[in-house]
PDB file of C-alpha atoms in Angstrom:
ATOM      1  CA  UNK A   1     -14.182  11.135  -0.507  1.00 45.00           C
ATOM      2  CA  UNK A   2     -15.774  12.460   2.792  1.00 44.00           C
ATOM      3  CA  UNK A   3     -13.194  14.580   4.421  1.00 44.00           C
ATOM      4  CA  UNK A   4     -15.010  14.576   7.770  1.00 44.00           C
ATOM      5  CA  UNK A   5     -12.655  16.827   9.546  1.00 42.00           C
ATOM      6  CA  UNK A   6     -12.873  19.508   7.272  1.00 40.00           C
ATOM      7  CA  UNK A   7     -16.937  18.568   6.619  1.00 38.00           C
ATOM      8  CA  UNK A   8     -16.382  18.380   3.211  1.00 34.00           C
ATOM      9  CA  UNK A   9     -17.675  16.007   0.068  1.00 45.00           C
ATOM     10  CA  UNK A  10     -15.039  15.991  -2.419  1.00 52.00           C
ATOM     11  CA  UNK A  11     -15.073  13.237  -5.583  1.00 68.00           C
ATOM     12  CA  UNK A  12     -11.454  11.212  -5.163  1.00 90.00           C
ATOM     13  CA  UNK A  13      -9.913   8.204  -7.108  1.00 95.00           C
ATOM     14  CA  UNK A  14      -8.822   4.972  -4.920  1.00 97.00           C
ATOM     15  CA  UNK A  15      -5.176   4.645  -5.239  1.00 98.00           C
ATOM     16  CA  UNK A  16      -3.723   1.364  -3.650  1.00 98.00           C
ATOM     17  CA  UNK A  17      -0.149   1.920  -2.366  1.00 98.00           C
ATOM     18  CA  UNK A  18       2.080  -0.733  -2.170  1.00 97.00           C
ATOM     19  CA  UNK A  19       4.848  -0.698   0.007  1.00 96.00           C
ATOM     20  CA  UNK A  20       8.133  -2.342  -0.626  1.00 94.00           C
ATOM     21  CA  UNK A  21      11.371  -2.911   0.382  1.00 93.00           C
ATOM     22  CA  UNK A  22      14.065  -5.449   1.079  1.00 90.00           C
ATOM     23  CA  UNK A  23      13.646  -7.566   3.777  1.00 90.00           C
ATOM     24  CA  UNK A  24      16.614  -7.797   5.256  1.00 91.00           C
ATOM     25  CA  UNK A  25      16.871  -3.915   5.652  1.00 93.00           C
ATOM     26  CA  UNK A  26      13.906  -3.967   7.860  1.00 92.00           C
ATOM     27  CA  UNK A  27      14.839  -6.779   9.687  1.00 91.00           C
ATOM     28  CA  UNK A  28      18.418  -5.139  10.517  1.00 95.00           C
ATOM     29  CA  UNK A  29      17.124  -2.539  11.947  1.00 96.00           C
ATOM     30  CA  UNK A  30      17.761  -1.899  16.070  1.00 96.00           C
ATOM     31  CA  UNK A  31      14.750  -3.014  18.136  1.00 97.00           C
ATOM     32  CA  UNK A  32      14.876   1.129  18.971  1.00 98.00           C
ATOM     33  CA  UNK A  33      14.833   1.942  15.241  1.00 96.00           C
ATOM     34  CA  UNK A  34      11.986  -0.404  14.205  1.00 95.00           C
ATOM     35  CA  UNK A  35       9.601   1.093  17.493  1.00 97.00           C
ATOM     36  CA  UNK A  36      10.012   4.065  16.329  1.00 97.00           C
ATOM     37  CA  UNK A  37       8.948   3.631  12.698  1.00 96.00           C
ATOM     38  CA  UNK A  38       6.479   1.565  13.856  1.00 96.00           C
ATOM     39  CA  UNK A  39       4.977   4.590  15.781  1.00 97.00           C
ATOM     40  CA  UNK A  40       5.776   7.425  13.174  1.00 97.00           C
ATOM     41  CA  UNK A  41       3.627   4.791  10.369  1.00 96.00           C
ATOM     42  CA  UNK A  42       0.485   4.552  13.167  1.00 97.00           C
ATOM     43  CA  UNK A  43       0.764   8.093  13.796  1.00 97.00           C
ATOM     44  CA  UNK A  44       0.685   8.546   9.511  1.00 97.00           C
ATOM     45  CA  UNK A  45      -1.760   6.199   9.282  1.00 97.00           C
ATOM     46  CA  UNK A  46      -3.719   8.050  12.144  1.00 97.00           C
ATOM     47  CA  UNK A  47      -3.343  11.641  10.021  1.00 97.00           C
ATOM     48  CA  UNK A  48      -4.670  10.087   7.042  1.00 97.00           C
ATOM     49  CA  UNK A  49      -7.752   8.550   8.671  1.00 97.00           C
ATOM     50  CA  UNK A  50      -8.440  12.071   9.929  1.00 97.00           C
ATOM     51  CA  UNK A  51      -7.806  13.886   6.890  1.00 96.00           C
ATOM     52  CA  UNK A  52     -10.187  11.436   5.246  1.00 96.00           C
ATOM     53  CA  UNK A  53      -8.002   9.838   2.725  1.00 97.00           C
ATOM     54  CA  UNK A  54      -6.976   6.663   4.306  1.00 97.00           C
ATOM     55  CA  UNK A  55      -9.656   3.822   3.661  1.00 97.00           C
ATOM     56  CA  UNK A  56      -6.932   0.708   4.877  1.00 97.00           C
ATOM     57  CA  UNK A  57      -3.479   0.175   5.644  1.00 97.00           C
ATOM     58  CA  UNK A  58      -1.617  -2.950   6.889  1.00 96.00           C
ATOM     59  CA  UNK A  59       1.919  -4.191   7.157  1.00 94.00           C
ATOM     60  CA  UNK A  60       2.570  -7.755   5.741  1.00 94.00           C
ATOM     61  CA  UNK A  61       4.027 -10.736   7.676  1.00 93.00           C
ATOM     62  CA  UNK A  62       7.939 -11.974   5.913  1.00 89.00           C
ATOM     63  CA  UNK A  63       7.816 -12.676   2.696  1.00 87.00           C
ATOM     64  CA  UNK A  64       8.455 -16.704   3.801  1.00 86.00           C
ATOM     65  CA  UNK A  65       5.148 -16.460   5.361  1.00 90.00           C
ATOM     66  CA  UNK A  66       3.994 -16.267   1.613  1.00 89.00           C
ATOM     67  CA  UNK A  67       1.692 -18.976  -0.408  1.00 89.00           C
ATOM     68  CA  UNK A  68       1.536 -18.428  -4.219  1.00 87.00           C
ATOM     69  CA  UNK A  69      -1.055 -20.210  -6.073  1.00 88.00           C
ATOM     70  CA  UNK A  70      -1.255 -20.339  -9.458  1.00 90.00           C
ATOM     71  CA  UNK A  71      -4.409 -21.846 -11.506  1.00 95.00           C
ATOM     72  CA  UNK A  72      -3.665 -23.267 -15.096  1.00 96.00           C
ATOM     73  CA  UNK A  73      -5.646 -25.704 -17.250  1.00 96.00           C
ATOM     74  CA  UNK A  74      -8.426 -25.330 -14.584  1.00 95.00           C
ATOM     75  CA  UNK A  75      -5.790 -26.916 -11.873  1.00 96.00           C
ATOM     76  CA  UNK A  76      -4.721 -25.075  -9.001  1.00 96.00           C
ATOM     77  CA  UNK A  77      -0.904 -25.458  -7.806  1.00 92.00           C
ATOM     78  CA  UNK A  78       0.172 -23.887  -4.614  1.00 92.00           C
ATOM     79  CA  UNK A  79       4.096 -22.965  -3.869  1.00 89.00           C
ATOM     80  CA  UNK A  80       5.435 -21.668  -0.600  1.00 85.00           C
ATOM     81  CA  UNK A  81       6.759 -18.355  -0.810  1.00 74.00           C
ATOM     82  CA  UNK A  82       6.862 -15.063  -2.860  1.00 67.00           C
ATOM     83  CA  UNK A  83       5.663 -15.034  -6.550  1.00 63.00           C
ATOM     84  CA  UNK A  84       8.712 -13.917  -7.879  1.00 63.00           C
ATOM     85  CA  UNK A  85      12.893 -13.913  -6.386  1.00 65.00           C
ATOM     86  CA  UNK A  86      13.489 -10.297  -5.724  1.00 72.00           C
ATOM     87  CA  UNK A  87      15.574  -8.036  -3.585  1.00 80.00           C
ATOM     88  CA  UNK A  88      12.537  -6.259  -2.477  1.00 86.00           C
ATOM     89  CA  UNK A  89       9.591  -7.465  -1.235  1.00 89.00           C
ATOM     90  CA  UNK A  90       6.484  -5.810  -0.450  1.00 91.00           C
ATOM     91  CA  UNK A  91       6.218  -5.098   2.933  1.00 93.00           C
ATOM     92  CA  UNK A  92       2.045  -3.769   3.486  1.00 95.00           C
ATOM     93  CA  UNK A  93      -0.183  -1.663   1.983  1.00 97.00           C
ATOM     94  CA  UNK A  94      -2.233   1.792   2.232  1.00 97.00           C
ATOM     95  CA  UNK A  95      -5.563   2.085   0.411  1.00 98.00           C
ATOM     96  CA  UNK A  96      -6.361   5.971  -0.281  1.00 98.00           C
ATOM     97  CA  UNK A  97      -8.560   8.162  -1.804  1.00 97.00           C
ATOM     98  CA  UNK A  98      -6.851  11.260  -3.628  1.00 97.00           C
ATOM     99  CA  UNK A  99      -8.447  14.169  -6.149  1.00 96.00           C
ATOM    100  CA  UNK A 100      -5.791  12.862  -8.338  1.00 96.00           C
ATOM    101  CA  UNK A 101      -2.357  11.337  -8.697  1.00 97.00           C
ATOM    102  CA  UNK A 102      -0.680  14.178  -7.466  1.00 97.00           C
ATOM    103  CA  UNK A 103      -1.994  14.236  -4.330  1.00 97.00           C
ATOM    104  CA  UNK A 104      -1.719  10.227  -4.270  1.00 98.00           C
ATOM    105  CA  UNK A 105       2.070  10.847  -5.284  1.00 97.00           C
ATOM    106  CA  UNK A 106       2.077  13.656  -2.149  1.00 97.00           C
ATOM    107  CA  UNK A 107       0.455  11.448   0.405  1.00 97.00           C
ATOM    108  CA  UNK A 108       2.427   8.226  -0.262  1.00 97.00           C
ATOM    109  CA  UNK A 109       5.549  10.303  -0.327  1.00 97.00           C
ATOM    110  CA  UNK A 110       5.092  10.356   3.340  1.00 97.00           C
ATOM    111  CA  UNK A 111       4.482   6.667   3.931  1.00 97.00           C
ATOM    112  CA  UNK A 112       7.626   5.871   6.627  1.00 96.00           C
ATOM    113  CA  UNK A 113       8.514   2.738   5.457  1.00 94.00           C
ATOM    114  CA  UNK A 114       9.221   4.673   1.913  1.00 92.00           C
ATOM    115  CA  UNK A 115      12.530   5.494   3.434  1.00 94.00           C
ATOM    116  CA  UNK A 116      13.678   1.485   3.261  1.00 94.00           C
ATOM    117  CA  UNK A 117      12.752   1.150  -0.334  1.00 94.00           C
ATOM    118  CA  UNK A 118       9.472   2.523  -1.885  1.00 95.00           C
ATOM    119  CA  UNK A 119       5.555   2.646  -2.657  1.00 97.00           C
ATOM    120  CA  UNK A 120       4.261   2.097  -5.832  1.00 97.00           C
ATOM    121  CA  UNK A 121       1.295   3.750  -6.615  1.00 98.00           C
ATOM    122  CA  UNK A 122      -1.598   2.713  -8.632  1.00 97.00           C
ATOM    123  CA  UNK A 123      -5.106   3.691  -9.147  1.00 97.00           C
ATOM    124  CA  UNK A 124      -7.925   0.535  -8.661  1.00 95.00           C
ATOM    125  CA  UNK A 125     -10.435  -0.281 -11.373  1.00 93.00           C
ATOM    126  CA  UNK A 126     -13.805   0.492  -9.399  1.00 86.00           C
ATOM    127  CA  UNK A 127     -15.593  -2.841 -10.966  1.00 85.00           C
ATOM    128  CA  UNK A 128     -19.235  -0.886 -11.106  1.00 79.00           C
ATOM    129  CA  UNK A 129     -17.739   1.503 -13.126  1.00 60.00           C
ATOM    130  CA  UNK A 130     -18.055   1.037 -16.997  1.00 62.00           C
ATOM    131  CA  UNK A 131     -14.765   0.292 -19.092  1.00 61.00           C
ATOM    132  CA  UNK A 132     -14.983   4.031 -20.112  1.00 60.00           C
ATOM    133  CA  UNK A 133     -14.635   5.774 -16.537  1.00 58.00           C
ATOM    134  CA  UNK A 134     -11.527   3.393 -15.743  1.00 56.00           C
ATOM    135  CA  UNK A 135      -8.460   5.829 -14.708  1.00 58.00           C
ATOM    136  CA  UNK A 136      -6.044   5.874 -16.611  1.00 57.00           C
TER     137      UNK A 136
END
């Protein structure tokens, strides 16, 4: 991880942070309410770019907006919607580098949306890197 702002070269694990909650929480928000966790996520997201841990972070369209696919037997079939019913959905995404899963745990603590449901956190398989230096 190249934390530019503090001009510093430190070795960090990718951690992609999944964002969830249910739908219908979001979407009952005031038009006031959801501005203003809009800005307070872009002004996270901004704070993490500086600090050199953010690498991506999007929100998601509605879950309806969803297209599962599904590939069996060498034959693809496609379905409309979510892969699975659930109260929550996930909602967007953060991809971050972290010295560990503490500090993954710290920074997606702080991920605004967090407040409507949750972030599950999860460290990525870096595919150039031998089965023995996976994270566990």
């Amino acid at each position: 991880m190249v934390n530019e702002a503090a001009g510093l070269e430190e070795s960090g694990v990718k951690y992609l942070c999944l964002v969830f909650y249910d739908e219908k929480v979001r979407t009952g928000l005031s038009e006031q309410e959801s501005q203003a966790l809009i800005q307070e996520a872009i002004q996270f997201d901004n704070g993490l770019r500086a600090s050199g841990h953010l690498i991506a972070a999007h929100p998601l369209e509605a879950v309806h907006s969803a297209t599962t696919l599904r590939v069996r037997g060498g034959k693809m079939t496609i379905t409309d919607g979510p892969f699975a019913e659930t109260h929550e959905q996930i909602g967007g995404f953060l991809l971050i580098e972290a010295r560990d899963l503490n500090e993954a745990i710290q920074l997606a603590s702080r991920v605004p949306p967090a407040r409507l449901g949750g972030v599950e956190v999860r460290p990525i398989i870096e595919m150039t890197q031998s089965p023995k230096k996976r994270p566990e």
